[in-house]
Coordinates of C-alpha atoms in Angstrom, one line a residue:
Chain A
X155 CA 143.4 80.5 100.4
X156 CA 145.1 83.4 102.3
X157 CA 145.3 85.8 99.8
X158 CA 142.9 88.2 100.7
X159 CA 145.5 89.3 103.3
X160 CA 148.7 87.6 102.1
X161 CA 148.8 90.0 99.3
X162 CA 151.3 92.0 101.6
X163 CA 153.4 89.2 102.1
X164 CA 156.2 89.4 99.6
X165 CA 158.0 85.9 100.0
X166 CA 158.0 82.9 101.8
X167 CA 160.9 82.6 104.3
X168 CA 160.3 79.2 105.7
X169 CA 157.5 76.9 104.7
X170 CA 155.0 74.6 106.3
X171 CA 156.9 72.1 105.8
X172 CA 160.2 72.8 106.7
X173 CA 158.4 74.4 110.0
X174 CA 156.9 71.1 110.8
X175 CA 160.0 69.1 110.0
X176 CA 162.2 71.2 112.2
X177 CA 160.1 71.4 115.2
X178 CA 159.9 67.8 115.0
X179 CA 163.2 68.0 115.0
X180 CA 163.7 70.5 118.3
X181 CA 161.0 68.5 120.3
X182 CA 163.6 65.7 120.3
X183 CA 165.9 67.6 121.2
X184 CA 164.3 69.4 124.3
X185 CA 162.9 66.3 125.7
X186 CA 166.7 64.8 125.6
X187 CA 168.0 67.6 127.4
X188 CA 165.3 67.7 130.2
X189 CA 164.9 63.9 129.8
X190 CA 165.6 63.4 133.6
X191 CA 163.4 66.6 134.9
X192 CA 159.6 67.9 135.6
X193 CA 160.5 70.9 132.9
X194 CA 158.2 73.6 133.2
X195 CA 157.6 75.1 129.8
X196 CA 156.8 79.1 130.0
X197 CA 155.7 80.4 126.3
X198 CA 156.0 84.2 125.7
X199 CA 152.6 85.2 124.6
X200 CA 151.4 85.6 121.6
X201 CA 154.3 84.9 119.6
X202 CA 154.9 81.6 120.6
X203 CA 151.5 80.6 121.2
X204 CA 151.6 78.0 117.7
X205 CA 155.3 77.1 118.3
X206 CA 154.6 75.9 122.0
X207 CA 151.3 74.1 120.9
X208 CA 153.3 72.1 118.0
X209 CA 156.7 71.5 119.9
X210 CA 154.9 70.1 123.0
X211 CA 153.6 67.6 120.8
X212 CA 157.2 66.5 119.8
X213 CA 157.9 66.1 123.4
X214 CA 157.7 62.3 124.8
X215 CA 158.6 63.6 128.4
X216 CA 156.5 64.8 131.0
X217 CA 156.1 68.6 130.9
X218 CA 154.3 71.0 132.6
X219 CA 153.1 74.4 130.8
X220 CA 152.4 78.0 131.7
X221 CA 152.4 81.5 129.9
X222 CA 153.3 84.7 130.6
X223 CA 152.8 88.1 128.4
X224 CA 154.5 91.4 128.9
X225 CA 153.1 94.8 127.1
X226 CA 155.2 95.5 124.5
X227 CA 156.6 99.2 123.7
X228 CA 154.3 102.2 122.6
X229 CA 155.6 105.2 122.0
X230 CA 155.9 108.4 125.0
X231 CA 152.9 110.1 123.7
X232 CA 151.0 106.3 124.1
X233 CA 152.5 105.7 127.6
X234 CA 150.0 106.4 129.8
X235 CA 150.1 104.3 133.0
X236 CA 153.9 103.5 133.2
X237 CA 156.8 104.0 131.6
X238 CA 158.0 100.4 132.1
X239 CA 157.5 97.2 130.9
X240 CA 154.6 95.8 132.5
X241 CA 153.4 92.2 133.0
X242 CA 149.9 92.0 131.8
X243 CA 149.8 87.6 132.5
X244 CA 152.1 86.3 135.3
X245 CA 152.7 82.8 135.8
X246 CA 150.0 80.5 137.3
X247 CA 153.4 78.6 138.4
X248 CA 155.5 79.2 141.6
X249 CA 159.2 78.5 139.8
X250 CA 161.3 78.5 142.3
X251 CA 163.1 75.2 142.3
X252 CA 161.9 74.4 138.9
X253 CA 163.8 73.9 135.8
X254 CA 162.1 76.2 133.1
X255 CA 162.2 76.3 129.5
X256 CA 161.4 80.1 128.5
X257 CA 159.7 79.6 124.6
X258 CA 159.8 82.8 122.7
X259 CA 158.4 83.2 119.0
X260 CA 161.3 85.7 117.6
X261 CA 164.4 86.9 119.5
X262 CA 165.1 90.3 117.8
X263 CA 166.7 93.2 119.9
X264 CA 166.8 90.6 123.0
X265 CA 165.2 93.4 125.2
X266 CA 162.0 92.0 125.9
X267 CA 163.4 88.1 126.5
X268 CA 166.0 89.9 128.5
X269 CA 163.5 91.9 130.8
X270 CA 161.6 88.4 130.9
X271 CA 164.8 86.0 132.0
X272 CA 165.8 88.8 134.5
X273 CA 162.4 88.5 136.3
X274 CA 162.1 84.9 136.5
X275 CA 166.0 84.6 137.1
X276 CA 164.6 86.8 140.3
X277 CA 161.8 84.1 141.3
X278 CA 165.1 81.4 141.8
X279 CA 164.0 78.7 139.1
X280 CA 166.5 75.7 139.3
X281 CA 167.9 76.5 136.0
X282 CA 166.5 79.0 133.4
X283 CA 167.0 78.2 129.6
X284 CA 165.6 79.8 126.2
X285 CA 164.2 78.4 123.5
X286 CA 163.3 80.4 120.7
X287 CA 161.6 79.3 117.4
X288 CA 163.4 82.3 115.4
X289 CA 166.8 83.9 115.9
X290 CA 167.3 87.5 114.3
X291 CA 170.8 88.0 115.2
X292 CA 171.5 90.9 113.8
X293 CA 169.4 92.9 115.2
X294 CA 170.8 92.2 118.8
X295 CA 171.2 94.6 121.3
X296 CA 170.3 92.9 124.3
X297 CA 173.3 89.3 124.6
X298 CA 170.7 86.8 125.8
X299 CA 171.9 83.3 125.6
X300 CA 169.7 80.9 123.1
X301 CA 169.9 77.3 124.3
X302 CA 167.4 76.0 121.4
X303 CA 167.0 78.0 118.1
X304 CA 164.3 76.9 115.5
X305 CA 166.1 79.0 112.5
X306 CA 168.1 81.9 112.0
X307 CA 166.8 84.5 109.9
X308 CA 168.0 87.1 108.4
X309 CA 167.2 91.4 109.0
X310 CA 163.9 91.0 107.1
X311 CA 160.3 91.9 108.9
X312 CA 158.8 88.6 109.4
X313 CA 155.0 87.7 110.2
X314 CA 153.1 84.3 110.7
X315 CA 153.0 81.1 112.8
X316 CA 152.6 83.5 115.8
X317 CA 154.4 86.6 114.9
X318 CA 152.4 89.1 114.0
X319 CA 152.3 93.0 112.6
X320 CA 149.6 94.7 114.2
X321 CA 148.3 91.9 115.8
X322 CA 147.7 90.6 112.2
X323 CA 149.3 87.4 110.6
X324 CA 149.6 85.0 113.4
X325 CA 147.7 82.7 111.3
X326 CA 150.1 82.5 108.5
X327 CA 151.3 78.3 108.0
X328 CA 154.7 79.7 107.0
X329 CA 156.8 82.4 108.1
X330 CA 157.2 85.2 105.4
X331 CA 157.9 88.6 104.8
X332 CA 155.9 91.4 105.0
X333 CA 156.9 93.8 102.4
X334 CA 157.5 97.5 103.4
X335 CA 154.4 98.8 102.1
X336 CA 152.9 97.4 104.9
X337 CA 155.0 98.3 107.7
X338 CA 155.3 101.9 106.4
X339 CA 159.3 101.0 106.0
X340 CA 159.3 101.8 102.3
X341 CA 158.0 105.2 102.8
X342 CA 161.0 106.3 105.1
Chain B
X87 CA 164.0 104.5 140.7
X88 CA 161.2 103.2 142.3
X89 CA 161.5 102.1 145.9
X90 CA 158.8 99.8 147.9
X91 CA 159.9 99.6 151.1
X92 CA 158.5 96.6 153.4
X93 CA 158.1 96.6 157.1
X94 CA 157.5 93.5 158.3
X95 CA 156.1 92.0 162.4
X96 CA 158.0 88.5 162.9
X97 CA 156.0 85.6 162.0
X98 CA 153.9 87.9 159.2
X99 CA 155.3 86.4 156.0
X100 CA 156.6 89.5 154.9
X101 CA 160.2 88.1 153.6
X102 CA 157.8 86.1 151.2
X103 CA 155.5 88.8 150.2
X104 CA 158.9 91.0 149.5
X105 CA 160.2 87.8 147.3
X106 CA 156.7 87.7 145.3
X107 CA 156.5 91.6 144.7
X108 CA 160.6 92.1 143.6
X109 CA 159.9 88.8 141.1
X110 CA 156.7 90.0 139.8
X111 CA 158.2 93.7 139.5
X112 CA 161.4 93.1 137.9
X113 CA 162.6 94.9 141.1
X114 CA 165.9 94.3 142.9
X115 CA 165.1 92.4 146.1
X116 CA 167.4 93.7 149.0
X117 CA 167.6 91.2 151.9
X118 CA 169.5 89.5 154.4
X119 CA 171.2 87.7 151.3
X120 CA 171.4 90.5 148.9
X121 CA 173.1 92.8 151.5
X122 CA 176.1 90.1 152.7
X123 CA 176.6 89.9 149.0
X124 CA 176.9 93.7 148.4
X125 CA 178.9 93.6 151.7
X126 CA 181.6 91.3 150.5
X127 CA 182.1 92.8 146.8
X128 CA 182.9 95.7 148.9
X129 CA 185.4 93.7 150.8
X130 CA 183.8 94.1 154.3
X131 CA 183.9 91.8 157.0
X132 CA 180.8 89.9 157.2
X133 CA 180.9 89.9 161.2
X134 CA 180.7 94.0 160.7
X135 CA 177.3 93.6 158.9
X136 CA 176.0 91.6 161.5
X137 CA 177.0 94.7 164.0
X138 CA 175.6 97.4 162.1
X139 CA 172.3 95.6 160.9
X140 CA 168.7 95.3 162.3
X141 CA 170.0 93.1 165.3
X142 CA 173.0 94.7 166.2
X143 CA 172.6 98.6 166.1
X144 CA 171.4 99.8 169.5
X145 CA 172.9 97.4 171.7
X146 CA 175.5 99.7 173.2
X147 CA 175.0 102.8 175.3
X148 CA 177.6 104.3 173.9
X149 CA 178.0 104.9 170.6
X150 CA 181.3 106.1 169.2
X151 CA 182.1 108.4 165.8
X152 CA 184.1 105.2 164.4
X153 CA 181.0 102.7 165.2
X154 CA 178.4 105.4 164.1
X155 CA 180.0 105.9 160.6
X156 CA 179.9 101.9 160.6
X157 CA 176.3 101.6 161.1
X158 CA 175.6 104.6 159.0
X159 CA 177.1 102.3 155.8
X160 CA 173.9 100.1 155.7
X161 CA 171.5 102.5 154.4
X162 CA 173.9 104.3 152.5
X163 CA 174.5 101.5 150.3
X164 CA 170.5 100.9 150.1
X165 CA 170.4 104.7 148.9
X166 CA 173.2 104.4 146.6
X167 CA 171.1 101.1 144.9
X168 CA 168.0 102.9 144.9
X169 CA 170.0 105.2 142.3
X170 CA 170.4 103.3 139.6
X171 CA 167.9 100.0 140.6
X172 CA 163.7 99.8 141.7
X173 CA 163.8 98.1 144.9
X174 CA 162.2 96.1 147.0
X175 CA 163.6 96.8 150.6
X176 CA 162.7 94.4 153.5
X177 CA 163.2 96.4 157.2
X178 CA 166.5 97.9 157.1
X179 CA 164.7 101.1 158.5
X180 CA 163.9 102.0 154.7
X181 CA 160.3 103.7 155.8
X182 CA 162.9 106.0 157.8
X183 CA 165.6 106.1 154.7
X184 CA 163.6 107.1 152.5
X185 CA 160.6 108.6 154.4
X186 CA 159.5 111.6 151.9
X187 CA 161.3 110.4 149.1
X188 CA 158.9 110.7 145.9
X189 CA 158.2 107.4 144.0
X190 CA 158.7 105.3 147.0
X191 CA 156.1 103.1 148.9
X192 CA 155.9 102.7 152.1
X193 CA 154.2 98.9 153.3
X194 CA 153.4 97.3 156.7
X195 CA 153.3 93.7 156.9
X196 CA 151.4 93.1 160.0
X197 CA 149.1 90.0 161.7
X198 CA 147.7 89.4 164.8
X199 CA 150.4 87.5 167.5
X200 CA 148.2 84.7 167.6
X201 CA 148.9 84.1 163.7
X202 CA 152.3 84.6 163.9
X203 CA 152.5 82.5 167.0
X204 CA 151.1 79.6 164.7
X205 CA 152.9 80.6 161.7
X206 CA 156.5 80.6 163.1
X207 CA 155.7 77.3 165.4
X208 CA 154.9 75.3 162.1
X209 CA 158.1 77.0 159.8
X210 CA 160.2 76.9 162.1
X211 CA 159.5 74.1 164.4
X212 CA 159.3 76.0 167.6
X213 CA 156.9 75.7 170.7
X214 CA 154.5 78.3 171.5
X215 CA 156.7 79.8 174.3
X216 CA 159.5 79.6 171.9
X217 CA 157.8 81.5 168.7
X218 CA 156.4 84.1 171.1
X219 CA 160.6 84.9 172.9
X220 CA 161.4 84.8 169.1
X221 CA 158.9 87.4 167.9
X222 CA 159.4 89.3 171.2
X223 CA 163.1 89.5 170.4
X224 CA 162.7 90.4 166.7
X225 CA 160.3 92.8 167.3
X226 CA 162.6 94.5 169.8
X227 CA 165.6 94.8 167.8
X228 CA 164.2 96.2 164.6
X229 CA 161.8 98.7 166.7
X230 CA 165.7 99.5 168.4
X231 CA 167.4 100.2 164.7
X232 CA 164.2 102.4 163.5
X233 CA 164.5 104.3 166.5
X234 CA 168.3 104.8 166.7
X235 CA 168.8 105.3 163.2
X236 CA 165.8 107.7 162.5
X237 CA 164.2 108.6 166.3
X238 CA 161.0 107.1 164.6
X239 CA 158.3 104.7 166.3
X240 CA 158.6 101.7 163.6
X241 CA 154.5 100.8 165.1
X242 CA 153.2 104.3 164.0
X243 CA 150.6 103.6 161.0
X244 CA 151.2 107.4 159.6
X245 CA 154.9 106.1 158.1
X246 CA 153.1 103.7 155.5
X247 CA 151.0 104.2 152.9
X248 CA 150.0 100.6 152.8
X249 CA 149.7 98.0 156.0
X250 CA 148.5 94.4 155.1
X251 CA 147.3 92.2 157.6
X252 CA 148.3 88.5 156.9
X253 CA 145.5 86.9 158.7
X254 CA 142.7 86.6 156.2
X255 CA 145.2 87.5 153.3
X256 CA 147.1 84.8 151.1
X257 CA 150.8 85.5 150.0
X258 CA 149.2 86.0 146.4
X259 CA 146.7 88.5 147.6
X260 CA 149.2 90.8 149.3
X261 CA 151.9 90.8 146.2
X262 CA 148.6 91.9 144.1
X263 CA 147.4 94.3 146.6
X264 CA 151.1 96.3 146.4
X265 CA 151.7 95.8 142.8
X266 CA 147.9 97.9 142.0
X267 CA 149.4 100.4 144.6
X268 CA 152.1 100.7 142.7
X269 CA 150.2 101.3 139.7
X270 CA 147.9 103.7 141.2
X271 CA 150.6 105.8 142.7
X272 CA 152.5 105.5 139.1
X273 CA 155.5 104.9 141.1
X274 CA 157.7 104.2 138.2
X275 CA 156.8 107.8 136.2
X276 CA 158.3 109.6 139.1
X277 CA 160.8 111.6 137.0
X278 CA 164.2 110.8 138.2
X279 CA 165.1 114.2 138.8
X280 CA 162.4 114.2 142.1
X281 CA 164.0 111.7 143.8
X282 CA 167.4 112.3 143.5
X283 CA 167.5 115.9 144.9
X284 CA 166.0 114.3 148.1
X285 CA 169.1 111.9 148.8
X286 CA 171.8 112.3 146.3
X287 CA 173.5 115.1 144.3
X288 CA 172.2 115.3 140.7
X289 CA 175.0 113.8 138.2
X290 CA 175.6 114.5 134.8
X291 CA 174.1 111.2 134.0
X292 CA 170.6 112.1 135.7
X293 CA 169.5 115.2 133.7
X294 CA 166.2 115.6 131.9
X295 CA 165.2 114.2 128.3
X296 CA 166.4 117.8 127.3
X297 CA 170.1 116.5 127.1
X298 CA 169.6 114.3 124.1
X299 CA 170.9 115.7 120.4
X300 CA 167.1 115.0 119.1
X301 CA 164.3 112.9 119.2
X302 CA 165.6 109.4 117.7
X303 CA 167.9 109.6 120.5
X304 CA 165.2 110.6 123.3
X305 CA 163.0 107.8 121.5
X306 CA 165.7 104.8 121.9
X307 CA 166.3 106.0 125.1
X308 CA 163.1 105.5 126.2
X309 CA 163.1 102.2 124.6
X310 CA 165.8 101.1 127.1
X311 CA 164.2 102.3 129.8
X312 CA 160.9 100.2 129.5
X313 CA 162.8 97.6 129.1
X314 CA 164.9 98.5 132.2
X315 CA 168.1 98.3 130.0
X316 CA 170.9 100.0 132.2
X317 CA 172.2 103.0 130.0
X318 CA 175.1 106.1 130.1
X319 CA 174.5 108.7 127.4
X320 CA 177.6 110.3 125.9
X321 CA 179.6 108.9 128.5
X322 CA 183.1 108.9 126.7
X323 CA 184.8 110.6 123.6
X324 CA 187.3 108.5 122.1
X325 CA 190.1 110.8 120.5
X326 CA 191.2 109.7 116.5
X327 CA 193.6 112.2 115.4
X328 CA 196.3 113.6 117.4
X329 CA 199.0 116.5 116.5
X330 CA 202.5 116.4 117.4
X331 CA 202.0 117.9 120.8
X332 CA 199.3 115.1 121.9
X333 CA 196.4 117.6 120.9
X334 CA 193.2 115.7 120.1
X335 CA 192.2 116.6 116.0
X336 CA 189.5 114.1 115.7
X337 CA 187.4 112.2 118.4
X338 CA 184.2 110.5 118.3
X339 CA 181.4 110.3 121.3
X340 CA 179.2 107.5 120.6
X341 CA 175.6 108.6 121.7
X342 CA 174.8 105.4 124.0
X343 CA 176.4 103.0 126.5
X344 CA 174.9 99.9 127.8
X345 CA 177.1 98.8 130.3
X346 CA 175.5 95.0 130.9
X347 CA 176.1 94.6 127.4
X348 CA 179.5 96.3 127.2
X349 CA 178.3 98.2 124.0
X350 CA 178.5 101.5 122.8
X351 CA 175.2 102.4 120.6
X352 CA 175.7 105.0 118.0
X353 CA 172.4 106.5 116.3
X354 CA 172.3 108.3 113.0
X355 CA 169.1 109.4 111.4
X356 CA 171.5 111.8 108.9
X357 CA 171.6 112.4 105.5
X358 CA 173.9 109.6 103.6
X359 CA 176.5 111.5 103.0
X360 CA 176.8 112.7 107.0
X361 CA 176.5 108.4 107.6
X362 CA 179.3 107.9 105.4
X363 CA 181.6 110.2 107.5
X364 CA 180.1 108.5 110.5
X365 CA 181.0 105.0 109.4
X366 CA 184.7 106.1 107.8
X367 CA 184.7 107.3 111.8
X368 CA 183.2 104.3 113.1
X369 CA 186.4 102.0 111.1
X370 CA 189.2 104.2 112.3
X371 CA 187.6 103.7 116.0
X372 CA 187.6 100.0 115.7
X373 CA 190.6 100.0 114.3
X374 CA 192.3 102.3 117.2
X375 CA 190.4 100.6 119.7
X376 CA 189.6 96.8 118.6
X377 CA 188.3 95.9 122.3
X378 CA 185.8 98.5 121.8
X379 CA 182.5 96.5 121.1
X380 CA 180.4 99.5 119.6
X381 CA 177.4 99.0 117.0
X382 CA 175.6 101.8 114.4
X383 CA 172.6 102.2 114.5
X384 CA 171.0 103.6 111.2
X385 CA 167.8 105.0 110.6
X386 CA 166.4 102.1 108.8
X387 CA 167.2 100.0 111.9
X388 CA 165.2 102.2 113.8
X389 CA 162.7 102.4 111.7
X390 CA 162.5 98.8 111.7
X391 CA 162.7 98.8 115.3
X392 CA 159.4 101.2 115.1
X393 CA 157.6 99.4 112.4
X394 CA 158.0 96.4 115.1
X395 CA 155.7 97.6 117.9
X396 CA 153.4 99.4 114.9
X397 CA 154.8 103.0 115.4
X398 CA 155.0 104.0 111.7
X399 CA 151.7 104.5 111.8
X400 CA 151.0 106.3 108.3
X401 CA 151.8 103.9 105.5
X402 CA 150.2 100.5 107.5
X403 CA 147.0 103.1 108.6
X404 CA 146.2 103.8 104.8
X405 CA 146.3 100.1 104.6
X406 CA 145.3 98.0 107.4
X407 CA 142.3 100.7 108.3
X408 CA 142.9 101.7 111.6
X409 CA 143.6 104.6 113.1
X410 CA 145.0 103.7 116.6
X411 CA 147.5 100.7 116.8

C-alpha cells in the first residue's frame, strides 16, 4: 500500500501491532500514576503527534492536552534569525502548579527534551515528568530522566508513526528503518 | 549572553511579565528568590542581602569602603551570571549594570498610578491609602539604588529601549511584545566576544570559532549552543605515560566538556587507522581514570547526528527531489 515511498525503508523495527499493544499497555500505566491528578499532557510536536493521539485514548483519567514545538537544528550557513533554539508554538497552558506529562516521539541526543524540560521546569509546574514513545540510548548526550519509555531501540535511523526524515514518513503504521541511501549515511 | 533587563513601577505586573519572558526564553530569571539563593551558596548572610539590595542601599549618609564593597557584590554577581547564562534581570539597577553592553535589552514596565493603585489593592489586599504609601515607598527606594549605584534617573525614558504600559496591555501581550524585540534586535547572535570586553576580561574559554581543530568540532559546538548545552573546549589534558622523573610521555585532551552532564566529548572525523590510536588512548584513559565519564564520538555518529536534522543533503537530494531541506 505504502510502497511507492517505503521502498527506502529497509526493515520493520516495530510493527502495528506490537505499537498498538504497547501503548495500550503505557496508557494504563500513566493514568495509574496520575490517577489522583488533573495531568496536563504536553506533546512535542510533530513527533509525537500519533503517539499522544493513540495513548490518550488508553487513558481512563481526566487529562488535559497542550503542544508545544521547538525549531530543530540547521546548520550555521542556514541560521539566519538566531543561533538558538527557538520556540515556534508555546503552550496555550499556564503550568505553573500543574503536574505535566512532557510526550516526546524519539529521545536521541536528549538535547532538544533537555532544552524543553529546562524551560518548563522554569514556568514552576508541580512536577515535570517524560514520557517518550522511543528510547535511543546510545546516542545520549544530554542525561534526561525517562519516566515512561514505549521501547528501546537500538543506533539505527528510524522513521514513521510521527518520526519523520525530511518531514517525510510520519505516516508510516510501524516504525522502520530508513536505509542509508536515503539519509545520505551510506555515501560517507 | 543575552541580557533583558526589566524595570518595573510598583503595582505594574512586571515581576510577572519577567516570569513569562525567562519561561518562554529558556532565560535564567534573576529575582528576589534567585538572588538569596545565589547569596547562600556563596555562604553570605541573608540579612547582608537585604542591606545591599533595592531597599537597603542609600539609606545611610555615610557610606564606608567596607559597606561600599558590600553593596557593590549585588551587581557583580548579576555580571558574573550574565557570563555564562541569558537573563532575565528584574530592577537590580541592571539598565545601569549593563547600560551599553551589546546584546542586552533594556525594558520599562510602567502604568498609570491609578492602575497600580487598583492592581496592588486587589493582590495584595490593601486600602487605597495603603497601595498608594506602598508604591510611594517602592518607588523611592529603587529610584535611591539607581541613583547611588549608577548617578542615573531610573524615570528617564532614554535608558530603555522598550517601555510597556500595563494599562491596556495583558500579561501575554507584554511577554510577546519583548520576545519580537528580542528577535528583532537578534539579541542572542551578539558574538560573545562584544559583550564581554565591556564588563569582564576575555578568558581562554571565550575566544572565537577560530579556536576549534576543524569544522566537525566548530559544527558540534554549535550544536550545543542552540541547544543552550553549557560547554568547555579543551579544558584538560589528562597525562598517560610518565618517565622516571614524573615527565609526561603521553596525554590525551578530549576536544569537549559538558559540565551539566559531567562528560568529556571526544570527536574524530580521522582516518581508521588515526581512530584506532584514538580508542587504544581512549582505554588506557579509562583505565587510569575510571571516574572519568568520557564518550567518542566517531564520524558516523556525527553523521547520523547530521542526517537527523537533514544536513547531508546530497545523497537524500538526488532522491527525495529537493533542493533545500
Amino acid at each position: 500500500m505504502l510502497s511507492h515511498f517505503d521502498q527506502y525503508i529497509s526493515e520493520i523495527l516495530i510493527t502495528e501491532d506490537a505499537i498498538a499493544q504497547r501503548v495500550a499497555t503505557m496508557g494504563i500505566e500513566i493514568s495509574v500514576a496520575y490517577e489522583n491528578s488533573l495531568p496536563i499532557l504536553v506533546g512535542v510536536l510533530k513527533g509525537s503527534a500519533l503517539f499522544m493521539a493513540d495513548l490518550v485514548r488508553h487513558m481512563d483519567i481526566p487529562l488535559e492536552m497542550d503542544f508545544m514545538a521547538v525549531a530543530g537544528y540547521t546548520s550555521h550557513e542556514q541560521l539566519q534569525s538566531s543561533g538558538a533554539v527557538r520556540i515556534t508554538k508555546d503552550l496555550d497552558n499556564i503550568i505553573e502548579g500543574r503536574d505535566v506529562l512532557l510526550v516526546e516521539g524519539i529521545v536521541d541526543t536528549g538535547m532538544t527534551v533537555g532544552y524543553i524540560l529546562r524551560n518548563l521546569e522554569a514556568r514552576q509546574p508541580r512536577t515535570i515528568r517524560l514520557c517518550t514513545f522511543l528510547d535511543k540510548p546510545a546516542r545520549r548526550i544530554v542525561k534526561v530522566p525517562v519516566a515512561f519509555r514505549g521501547f528501546e531501540v537500538p543506533d539505527r535511523f528510524v522513521v514513521g508513526y510521527g518520526l519523520d526524515f525530511r518531514q517525510l514518513y510520519r505516516n508510516l503504521p510501524y516504525i522502520g528503518v530508513l536505509s542509508g541511501e536515503a539519509t545520505g549515511l551510506n555515501r560517507q | 549572553m543575552a541580557v533583558i533587563t526589566i524595570s518595573r513601577e510598583p503595582g505594574a505586573f512586571g515581576e510577572e511579565v519577567a516570569a513569562r519572558v525567562a519561561g518562554s526564553l529558556g532565560f535564567l530569571l534573576v529575582d528576589s528568590a534567585r538572588l538569596a539563593q545565589f547569596w547562600q551558596e556563596m555562604d553570605l548572610d541573608e540579612d547582608d542581602l537585604t542591606k545591599v539590595d533595592e531597599g537597603g542601599v542609600g539609606e545611610d549618609r555615610v557610606i564606608d569602603g567596607e559597606h561600599e564593597a558590600c553593596i557593590k557584590m549585588l551587581p557583580d554577581l548579576i555580571a558574573q551570571l550574565a557570563e555564562d547564562h541569558d537573563l532575565v534581570v528584574i530592577g537590580r539597577g541592571g539598565q545601569g549594570l549593563f547600560q551599553n553592553r551589546p546584546g542586552t535589552l533594556h525594558v520599562r514596565v510602567v502604568a498609570s498610578r491609578q492602575f497600580r493603585i487598583r492592581q496592588l489593592q486587589s493582590h495584595r489586599n490593601l486600602s487605597a491609602r495603603e497601595a498608594k504609601r506602598y508604591i510611594i515607598d517602592l518607588e523611592r527606594q529603587r529610584s535611591r539604588y539607581v541613583r547611588s549605584l549608577y548617578r542615573l534617573n531610573w524615570a528617564n525614558p532614554s535608558l530603555y529601549d522598550l517601555t510597556l504600559r500595563m494599562d491596556r496591555l495583558s500579561i501575554e501581550a507584554a511577554m510577546h511584545l519583548i520576545v519580537s524585540a528580542v528577535d528583532e534586535m537578534r539579541l542572542q547572535q551578539v558574538p560573545r566576544r562584544l559583550i564581554v570586553k565591556d564588563l569582564l576580561p576575555e578568558t581562554n574559554e571565550r575566544k572565537s570559532d577560530e579556536r576549534f581543530a576543524n569544522d566537525t568540532e566548530k559544527e558540534f559546538a554549535r550544536f550545543l549552543e542552540y541547544y543552550r548545552i553549557p560547554y568547555q573546549y579543551e579544558p584538560r589534558t589528562f597525562p598517560l605515560e610518565t618517565d622516571g622523573q614524573g615527565k609526561v610521555l603521553e596525554a590525551f585532551t578530549p576536544d569537549f566538556y559538558l559540565p551539566e552532564q559531567d562528560l568529556f566529548i571526544e570527536l574524530t572525523t580521522m582516518k581508521q587507522s588515526l581512530v584506532t590510536r584514538k580508542n587504544r588512548k581512549i582505554r588506557k584513559l579509562r583505565r587510569l581514570h575510571p571516574e572519568v565519564n568520557i564518550r567518542i564520538f566517531y564520524q558516523r555518529d556525527f553523521y547520523t547526528l547530521m542526517a537527523k536534522y537533514g544536513l547531508l543533503a546530497d545523497a537524500s537530494n538526488d532522491i527525495f527531489g529537493v533542493t533545500d531541506p
